Amino acid sequence: MTAVKATPTTPPPRLPVRAKADAGERGWGGVSPMLTRLAAEKATGVLVRERGSLHLVDGRVVHAESPSAPGLDLLLTAHGTLRAGAWEAAAKATDDRHATTRLLLDGGQLSPGALELCHLGALYDAAYFVLAPSSTPGRFRYGVTHPLGSVRPVPVAALERETLRRRDLLHRVWPDAATDGAPLVRADPVAPPPITARQAAVLAWVDGVRTAPDIARALGRRAYPTLLDVRRLVSAGLVSPRPRPPAASPLPDVTDPDITLLKRLRDALEAL
């Protein structure tokens, strides 16, 4: 039997692996395994998470909402794309067969292009907050539909990619996420750097009370671009999160001998 001698070869390159440490340095981790599973099974319903909810139809996201992001109604009405009265009337007339957006389109009060643009902006905006890392498990309610109706469904994979991209961009601008939800105060730099008109509008609303999402609502803008503006202002030294008040010192424990001594002092004072 002839022995065959193996010739050493160069080992194949290792497959790229996204380590948890690398993800932490880049400012993002995973997204939502539950959402991925719901997309695979083409589920219809609403996924409720700690910071908002995602509505799915046949495994695609048709609507997202979060307390941290302005809704579609505000984005449409804030700058005159749609009259506020028209939105309110359509919302009141919505029923099981007629979605709010369909009523507006059929009535000629809103163009399909304007609706789709604002809808996608609101959806990606809210989804950024809904898909934020959370220690609270999400829950899914099958069969629940949203009264706004479906405008343009978004694949889950596309939504996850965009969410990760946005986290990464924010992290590169300024790595501290505390600026996203804390009340903001103005700084007083010696030599203020030049800022854009958008950033100046955001800075004008910084008052020590409002957060970045509050400012987005006040301006009628999407929340995520406002987060970017705030982080750039922080990076420029013009804005900072409001410092937290110092914690109150705990009261010292009072033991029985201490109480006895206090009583004796009180009795001595009363006897004088």
Coordinates of C-alpha atoms in Angstrom, one line a residue, residues 5 13 24 59 64 67 108 111 114 131 200 209 224 228 233 236 244 267:
K5 CA 1.8 12.4 1.7
P13 CA -9.5 32.7 5.5
G24 CA -20.6 47.7 21.3
G59 CA -44.6 39.8 7.4
A64 CA -44.6 52.2 13.2
P67 CA -43.8 58.3 21.9
G108 CA -58.1 64.5 -3.4
S111 CA -51.3 63.4 -3.3
A114 CA -46.6 63.3 -0.5
L131 CA -36.1 48.6 17.8
A200 CA -29.7 76.9 14.6
V209 CA -36.4 71.4 29.7
Y224 CA -33.9 61.1 13.9
L228 CA -28.3 64.0 14.6
L233 CA -24.3 70.6 18.5
A236 CA -19.4 71.4 18.7
R244 CA -28.7 65.5 37.1
D267 CA -36.4 66.3 80.1

